PDB file of C-alpha atoms in Angstrom:
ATOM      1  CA  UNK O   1      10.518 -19.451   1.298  1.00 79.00           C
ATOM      2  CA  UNK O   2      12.926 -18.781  -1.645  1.00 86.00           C
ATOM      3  CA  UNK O   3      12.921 -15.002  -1.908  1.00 88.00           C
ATOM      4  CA  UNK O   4      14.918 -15.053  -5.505  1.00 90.00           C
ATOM      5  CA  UNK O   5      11.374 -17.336  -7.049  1.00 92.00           C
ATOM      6  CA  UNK O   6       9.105 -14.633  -5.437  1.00 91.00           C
ATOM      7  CA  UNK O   7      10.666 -12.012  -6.809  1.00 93.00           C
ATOM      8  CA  UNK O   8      10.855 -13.449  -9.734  1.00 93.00           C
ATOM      9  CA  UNK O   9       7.006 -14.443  -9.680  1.00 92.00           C
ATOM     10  CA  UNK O  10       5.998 -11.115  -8.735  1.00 91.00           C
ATOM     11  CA  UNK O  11       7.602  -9.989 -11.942  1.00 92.00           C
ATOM     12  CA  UNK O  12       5.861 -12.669 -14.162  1.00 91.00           C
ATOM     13  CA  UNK O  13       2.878 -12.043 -12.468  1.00 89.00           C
ATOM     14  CA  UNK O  14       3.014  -8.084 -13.181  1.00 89.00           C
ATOM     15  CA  UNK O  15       4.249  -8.826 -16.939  1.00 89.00           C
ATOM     16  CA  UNK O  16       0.996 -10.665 -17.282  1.00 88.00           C
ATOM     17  CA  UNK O  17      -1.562  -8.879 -15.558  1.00 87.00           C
ATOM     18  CA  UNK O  18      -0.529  -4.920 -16.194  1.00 87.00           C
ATOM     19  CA  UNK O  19      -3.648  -3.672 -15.642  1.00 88.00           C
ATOM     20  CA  UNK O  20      -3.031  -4.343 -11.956  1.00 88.00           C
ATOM     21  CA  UNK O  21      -1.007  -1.188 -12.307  1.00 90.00           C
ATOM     22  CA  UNK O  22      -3.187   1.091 -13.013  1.00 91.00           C
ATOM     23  CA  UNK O  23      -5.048   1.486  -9.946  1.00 91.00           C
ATOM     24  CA  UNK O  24      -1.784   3.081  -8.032  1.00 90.00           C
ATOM     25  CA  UNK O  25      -1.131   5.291 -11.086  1.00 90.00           C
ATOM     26  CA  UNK O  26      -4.304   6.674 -11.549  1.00 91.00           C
ATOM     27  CA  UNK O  27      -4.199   7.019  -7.811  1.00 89.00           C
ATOM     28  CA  UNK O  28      -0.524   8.701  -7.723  1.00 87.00           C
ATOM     29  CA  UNK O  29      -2.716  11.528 -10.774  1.00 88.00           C
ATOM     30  CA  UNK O  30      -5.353  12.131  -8.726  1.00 89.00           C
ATOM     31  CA  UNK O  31      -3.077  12.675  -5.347  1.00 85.00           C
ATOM     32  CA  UNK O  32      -1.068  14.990  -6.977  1.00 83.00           C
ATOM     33  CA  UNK O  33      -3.912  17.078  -8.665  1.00 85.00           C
ATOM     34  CA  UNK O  34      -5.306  17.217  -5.071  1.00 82.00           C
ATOM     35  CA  UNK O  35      -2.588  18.253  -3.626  1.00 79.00           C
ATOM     36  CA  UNK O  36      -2.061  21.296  -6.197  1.00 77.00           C
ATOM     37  CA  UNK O  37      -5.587  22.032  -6.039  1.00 76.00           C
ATOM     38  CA  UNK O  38      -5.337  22.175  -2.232  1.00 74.00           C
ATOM     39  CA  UNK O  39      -1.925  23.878  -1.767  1.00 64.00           C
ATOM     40  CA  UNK O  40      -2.636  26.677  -4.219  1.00 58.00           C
ATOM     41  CA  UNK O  41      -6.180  27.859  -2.660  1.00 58.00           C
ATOM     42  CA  UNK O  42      -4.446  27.405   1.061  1.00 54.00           C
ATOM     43  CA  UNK O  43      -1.402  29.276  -0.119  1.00 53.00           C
ATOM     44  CA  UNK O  44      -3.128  32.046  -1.850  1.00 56.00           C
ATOM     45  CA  UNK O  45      -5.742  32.183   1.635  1.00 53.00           C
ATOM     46  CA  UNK O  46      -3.062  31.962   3.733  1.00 54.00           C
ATOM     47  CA  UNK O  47      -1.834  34.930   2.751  1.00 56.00           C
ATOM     48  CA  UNK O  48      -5.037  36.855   3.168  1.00 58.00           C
ATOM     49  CA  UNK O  49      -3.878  36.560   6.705  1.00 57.00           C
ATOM     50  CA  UNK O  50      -7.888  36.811   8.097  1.00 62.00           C
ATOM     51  CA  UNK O  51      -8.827  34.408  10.735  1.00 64.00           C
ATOM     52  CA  UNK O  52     -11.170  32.737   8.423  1.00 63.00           C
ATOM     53  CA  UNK O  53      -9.110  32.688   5.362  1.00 58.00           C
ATOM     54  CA  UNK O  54      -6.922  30.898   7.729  1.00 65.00           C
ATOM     55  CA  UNK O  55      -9.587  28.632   8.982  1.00 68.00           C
ATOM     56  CA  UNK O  56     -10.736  27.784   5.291  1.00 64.00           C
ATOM     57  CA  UNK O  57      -6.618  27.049   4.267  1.00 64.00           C
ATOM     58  CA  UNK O  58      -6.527  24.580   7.030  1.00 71.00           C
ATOM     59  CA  UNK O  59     -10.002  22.886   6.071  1.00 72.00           C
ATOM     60  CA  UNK O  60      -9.333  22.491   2.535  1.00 67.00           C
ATOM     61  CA  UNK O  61      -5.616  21.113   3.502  1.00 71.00           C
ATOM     62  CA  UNK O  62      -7.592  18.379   5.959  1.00 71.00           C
ATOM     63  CA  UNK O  63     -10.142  17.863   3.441  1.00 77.00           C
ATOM     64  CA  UNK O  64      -7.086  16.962   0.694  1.00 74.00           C
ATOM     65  CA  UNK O  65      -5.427  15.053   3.124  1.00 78.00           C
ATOM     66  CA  UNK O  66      -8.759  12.714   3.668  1.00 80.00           C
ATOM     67  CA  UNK O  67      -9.357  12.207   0.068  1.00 83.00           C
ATOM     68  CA  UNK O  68      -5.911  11.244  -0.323  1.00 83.00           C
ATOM     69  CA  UNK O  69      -5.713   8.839   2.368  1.00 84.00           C
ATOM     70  CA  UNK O  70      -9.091   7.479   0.827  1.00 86.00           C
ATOM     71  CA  UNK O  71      -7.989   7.144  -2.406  1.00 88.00           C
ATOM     72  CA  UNK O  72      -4.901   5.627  -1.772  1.00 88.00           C
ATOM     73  CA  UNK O  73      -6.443   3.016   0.585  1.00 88.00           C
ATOM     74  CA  UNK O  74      -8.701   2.112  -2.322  1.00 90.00           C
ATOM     75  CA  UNK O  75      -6.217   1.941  -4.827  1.00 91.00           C
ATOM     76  CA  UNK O  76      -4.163  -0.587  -2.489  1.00 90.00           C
ATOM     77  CA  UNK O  77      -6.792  -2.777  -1.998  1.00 91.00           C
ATOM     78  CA  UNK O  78      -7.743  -3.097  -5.767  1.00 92.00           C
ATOM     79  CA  UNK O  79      -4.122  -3.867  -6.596  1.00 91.00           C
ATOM     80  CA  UNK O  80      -3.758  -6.868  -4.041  1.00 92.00           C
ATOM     81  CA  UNK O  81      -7.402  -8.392  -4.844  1.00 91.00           C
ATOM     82  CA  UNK O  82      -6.045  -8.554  -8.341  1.00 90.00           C
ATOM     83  CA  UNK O  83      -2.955  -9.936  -7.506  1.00 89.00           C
ATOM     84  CA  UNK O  84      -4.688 -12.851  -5.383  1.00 88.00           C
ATOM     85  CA  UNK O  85      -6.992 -13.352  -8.662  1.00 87.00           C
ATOM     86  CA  UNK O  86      -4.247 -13.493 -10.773  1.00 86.00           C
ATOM     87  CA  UNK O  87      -2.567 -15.648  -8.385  1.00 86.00           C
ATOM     88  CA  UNK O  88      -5.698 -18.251  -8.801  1.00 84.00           C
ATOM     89  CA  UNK O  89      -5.460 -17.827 -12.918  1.00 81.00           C
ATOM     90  CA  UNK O  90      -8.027 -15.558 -13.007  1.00 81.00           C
ATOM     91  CA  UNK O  91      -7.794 -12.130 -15.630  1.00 76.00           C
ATOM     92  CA  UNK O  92      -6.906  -8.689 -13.171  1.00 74.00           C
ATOM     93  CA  UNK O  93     -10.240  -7.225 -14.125  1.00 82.00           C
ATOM     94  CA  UNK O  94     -10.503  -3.316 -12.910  1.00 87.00           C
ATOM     95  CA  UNK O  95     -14.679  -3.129 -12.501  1.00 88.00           C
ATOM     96  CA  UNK O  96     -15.051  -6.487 -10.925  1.00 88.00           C
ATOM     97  CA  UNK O  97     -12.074  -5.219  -7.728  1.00 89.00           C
ATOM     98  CA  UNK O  98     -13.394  -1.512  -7.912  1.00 91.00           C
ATOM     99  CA  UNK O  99     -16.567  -3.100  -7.106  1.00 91.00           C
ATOM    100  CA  UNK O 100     -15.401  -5.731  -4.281  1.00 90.00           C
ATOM    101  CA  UNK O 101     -12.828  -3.183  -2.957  1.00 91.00           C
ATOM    102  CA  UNK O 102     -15.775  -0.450  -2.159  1.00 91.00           C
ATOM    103  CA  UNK O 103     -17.596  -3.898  -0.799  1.00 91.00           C
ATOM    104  CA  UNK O 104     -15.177  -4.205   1.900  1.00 92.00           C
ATOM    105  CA  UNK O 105     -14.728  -0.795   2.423  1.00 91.00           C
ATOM    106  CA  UNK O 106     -15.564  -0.603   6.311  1.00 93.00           C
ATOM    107  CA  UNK O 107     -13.131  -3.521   7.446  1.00 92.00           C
ATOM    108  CA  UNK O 108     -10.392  -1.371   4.671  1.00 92.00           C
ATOM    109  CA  UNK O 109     -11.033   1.492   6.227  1.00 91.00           C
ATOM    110  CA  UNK O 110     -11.198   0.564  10.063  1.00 92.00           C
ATOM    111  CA  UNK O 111      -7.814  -1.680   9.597  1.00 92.00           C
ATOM    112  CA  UNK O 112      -6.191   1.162   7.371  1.00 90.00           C
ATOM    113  CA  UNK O 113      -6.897   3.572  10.685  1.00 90.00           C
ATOM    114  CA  UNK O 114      -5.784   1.155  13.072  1.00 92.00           C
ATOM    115  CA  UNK O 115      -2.752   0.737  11.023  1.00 91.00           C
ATOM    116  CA  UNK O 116      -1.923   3.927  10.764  1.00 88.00           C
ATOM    117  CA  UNK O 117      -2.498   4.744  14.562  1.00 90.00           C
ATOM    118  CA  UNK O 118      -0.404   2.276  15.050  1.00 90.00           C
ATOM    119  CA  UNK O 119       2.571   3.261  13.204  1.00 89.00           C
ATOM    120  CA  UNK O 120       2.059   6.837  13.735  1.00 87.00           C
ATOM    121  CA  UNK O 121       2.554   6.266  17.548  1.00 89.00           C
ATOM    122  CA  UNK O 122       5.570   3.581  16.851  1.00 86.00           C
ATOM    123  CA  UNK O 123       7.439   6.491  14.741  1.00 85.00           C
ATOM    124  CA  UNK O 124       6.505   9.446  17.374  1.00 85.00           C
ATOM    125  CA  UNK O 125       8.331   6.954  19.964  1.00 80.00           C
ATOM    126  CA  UNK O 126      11.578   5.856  18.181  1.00 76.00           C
ATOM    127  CA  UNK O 127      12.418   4.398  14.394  1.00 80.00           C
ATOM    128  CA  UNK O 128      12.746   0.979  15.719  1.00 86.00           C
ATOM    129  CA  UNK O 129       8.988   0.465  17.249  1.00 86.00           C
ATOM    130  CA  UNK O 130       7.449   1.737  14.254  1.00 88.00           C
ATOM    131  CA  UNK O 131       9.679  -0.749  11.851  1.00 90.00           C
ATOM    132  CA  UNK O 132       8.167  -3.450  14.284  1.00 93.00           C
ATOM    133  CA  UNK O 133       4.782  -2.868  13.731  1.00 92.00           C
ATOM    134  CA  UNK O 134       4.872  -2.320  10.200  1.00 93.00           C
ATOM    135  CA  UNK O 135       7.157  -5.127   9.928  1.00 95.00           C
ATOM    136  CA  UNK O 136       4.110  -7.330  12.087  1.00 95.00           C
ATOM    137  CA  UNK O 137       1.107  -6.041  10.300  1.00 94.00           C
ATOM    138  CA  UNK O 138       2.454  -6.457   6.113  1.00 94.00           C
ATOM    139  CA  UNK O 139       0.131  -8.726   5.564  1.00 95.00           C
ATOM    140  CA  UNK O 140      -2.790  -6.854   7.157  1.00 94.00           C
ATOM    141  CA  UNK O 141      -4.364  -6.075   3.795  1.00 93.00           C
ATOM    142  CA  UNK O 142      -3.917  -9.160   2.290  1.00 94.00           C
ATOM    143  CA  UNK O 143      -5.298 -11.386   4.892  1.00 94.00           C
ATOM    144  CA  UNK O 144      -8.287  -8.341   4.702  1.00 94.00           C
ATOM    145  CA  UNK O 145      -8.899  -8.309   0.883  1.00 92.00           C
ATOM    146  CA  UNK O 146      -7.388 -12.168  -0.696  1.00 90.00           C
ATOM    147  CA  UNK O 147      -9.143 -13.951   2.364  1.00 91.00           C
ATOM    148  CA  UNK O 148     -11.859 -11.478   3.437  1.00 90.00           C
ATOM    149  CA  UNK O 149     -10.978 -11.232   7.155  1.00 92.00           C
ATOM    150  CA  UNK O 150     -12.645  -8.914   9.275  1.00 92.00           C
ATOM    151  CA  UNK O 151     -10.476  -5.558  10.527  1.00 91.00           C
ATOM    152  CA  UNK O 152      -9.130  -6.920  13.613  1.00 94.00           C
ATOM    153  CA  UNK O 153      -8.802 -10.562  12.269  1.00 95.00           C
ATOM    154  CA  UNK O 154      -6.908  -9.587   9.631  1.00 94.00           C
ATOM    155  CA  UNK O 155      -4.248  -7.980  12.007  1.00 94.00           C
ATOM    156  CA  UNK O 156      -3.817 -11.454  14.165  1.00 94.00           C
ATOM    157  CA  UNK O 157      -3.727 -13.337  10.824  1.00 94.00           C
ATOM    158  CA  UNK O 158      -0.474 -11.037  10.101  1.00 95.00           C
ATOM    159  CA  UNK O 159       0.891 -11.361  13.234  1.00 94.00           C
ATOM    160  CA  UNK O 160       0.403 -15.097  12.849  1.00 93.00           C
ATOM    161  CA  UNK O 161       1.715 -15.783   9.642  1.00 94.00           C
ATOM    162  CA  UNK O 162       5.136 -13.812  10.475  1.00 94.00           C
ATOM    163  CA  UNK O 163       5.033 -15.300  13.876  1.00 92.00           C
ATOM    164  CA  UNK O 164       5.284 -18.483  12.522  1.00 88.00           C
ATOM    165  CA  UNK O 165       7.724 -18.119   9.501  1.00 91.00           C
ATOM    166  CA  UNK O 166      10.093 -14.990  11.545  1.00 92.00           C
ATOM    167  CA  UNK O 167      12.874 -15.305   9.917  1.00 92.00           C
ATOM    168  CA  UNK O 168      11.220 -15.906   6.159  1.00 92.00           C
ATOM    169  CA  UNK O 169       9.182 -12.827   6.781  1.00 93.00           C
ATOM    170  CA  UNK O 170      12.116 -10.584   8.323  1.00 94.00           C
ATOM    171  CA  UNK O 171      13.954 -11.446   5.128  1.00 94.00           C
ATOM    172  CA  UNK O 172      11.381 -10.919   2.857  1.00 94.00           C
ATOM    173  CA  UNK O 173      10.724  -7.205   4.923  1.00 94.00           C
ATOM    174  CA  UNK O 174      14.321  -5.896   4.499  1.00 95.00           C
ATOM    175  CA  UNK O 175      14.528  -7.030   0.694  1.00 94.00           C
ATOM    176  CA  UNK O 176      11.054  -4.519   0.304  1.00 94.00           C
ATOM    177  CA  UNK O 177      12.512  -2.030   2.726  1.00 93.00           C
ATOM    178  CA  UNK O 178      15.663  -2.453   0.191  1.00 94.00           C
ATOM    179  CA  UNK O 179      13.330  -1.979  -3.219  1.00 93.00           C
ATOM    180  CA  UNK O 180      11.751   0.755  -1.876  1.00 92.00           C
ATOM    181  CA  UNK O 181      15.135   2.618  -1.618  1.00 93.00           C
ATOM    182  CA  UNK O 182      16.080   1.420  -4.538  1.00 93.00           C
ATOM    183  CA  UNK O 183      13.024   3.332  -6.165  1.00 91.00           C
ATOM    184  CA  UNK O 184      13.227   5.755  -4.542  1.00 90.00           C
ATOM    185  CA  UNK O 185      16.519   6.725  -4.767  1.00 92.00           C
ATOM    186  CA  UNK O 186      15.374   6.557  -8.617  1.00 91.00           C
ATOM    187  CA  UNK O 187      12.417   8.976  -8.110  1.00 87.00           C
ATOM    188  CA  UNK O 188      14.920  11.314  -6.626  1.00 88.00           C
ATOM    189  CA  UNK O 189      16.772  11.585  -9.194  1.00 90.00           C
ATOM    190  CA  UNK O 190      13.565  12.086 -11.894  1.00 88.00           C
ATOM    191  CA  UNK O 191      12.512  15.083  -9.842  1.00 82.00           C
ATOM    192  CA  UNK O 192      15.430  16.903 -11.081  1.00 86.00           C
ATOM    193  CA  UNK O 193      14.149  16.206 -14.652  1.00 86.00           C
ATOM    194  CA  UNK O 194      11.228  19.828 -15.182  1.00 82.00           C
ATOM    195  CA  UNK O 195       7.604  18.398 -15.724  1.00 78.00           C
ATOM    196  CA  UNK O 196       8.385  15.427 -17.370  1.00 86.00           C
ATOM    197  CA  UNK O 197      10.206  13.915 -14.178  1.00 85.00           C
ATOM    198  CA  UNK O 198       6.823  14.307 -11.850  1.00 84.00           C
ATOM    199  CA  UNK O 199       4.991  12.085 -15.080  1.00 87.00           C
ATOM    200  CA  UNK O 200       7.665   9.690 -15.043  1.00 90.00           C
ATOM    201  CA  UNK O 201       8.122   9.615 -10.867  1.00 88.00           C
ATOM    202  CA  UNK O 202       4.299   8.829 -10.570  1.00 88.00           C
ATOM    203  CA  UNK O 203       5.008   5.682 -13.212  1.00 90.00           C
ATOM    204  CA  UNK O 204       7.747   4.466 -10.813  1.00 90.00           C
ATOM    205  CA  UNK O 205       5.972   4.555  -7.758  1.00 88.00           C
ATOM    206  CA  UNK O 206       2.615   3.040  -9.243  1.00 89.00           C
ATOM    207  CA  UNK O 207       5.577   0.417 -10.373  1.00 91.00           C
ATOM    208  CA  UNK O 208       6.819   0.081  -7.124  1.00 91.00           C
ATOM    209  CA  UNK O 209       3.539   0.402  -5.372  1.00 90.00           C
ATOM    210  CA  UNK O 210       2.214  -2.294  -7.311  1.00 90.00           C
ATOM    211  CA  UNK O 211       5.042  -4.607  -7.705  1.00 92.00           C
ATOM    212  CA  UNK O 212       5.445  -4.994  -3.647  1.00 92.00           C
ATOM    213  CA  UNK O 213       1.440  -5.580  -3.353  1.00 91.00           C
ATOM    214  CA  UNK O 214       2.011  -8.797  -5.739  1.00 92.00           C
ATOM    215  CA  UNK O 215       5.072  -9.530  -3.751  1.00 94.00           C
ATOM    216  CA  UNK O 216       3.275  -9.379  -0.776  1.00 94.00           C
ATOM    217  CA  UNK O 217       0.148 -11.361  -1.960  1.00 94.00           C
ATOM    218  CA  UNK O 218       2.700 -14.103  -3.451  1.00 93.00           C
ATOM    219  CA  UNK O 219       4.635 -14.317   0.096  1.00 94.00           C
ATOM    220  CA  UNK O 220       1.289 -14.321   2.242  1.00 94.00           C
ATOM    221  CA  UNK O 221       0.125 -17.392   0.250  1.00 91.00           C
ATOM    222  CA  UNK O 222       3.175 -19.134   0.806  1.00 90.00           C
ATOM    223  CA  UNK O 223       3.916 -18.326   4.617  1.00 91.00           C
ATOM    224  CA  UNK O 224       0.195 -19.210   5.132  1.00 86.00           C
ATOM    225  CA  UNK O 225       0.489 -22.807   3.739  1.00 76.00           C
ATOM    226  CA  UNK O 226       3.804 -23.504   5.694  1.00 70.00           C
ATOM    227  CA  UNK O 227       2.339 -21.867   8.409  1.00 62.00           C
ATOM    228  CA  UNK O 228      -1.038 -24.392   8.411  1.00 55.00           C
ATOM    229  CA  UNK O 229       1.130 -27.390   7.316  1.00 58.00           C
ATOM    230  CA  UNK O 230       3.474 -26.887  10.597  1.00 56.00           C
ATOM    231  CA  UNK O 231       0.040 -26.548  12.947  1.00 53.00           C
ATOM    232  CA  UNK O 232      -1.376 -29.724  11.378  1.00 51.00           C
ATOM    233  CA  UNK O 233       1.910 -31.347  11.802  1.00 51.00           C
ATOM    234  CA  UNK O 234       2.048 -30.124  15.310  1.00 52.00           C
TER     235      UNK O 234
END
């Protein structure tokens, strides 16, 4: 795999099909409207100091937390099922993957909590398991949304892919790991800008966010047909 062409794809591809952007921005708004909605009230009950003030801070913060987490997961999986159609030529239409993402919202949601158990215990235990596992499981959602794998079949057709193409796919995983910094590092330095640098930080990471999901779209369809052309071989 020639990492220099995919990153260069993924930049046609997001040139061409904008609107594929949109779902991680409007998703970045609504987080952080959530979160000052949420905050505020469990700040201002917190200090109340009463048992169930503190009981209602906590639910509300929970409650934020799971809309979040819902949102986001939504947002990712619209982004990468119009990358894959925009991949096959098709326009990166927002009803037609709002409506097939809350299709396959069971298997999104069941991988998304597997996922996250998954890393969550990997990062409790050292850095190094938890890069592992996300580094194994990249291509989770795309193998869950571009081929509509089940939960669990989606996970063994990540750890297949990269099992077959290791040192493609280890590449490929530090030049994200590398972008990422590279944005963020960027989105550091725009929170030191008042009000204006939150608009322009959510822009960058709905860039970011939605650049990598093409990336990773463009670099699943390629490890997969290496990947079935060394089997057939074999």
């Amino acid at each position: 795999m020639n990492i220099r062409l995919v990153l260069q794809e993924g930049v046609d591809l997001g040139r061409k099909n904008v609107f594929a952007f949109i779902p991680v921005l409007v998703s970045s708004i609504l987080t952080w409207l959530i979160s000052l909605v949420t905050v505020g009230s469990s700040g201002t009950q917190m200090m109340q100091g009463t048992p169930g003030a503190m009981r209602a801070s906590m639910t509300g913060m929970a409650i934020g937390a799971i809309l979040t987490a819902i949102i986001s997961m939504l947002a990712h999986g619209m982004t990468v099922l119009m990358a894959g159609r925009a991949l096959d030529g098709q326009p990166a239409d927002l009803k037609q993957a709002f409506s097939k993402t809350t299709e396959r919202i069971v298997p999104l949601l069941m991988a998304s909590v597997v996922v996250g158990v998954l890393l969550g215990i990997g990062f409790m235990l050292l850095v190094l398991p938890g890069l592992l596992i996300a580094f194994f499981l990249m291509f989770t959602f795309v193998a869950l949304m571009v081929d509509e794998l089940g939960a669990f079949e989606s996970l063994g057709r990540s750890i297949q892919v990269i099992k077959g193409r290791l040192v493609d796919c280890l590449v490929f995983f530090l030049v994200l790991i590398a972008l990422g910094f590279v944005f963020g590092l960027v989105n550091l330095i725009l929170t030191r800008i008042p009000v204006l640098g939150v608009i322009l930080g959510m822009v960058v990471w709905a860039l970011f966010a939605g650049y990598s999901s093409m990336l990773l779209v463009i670099a699943y369809r390629e490890l997969k047909g290496s990947v079935a052309t060394d089997e057939a071989a074999a």
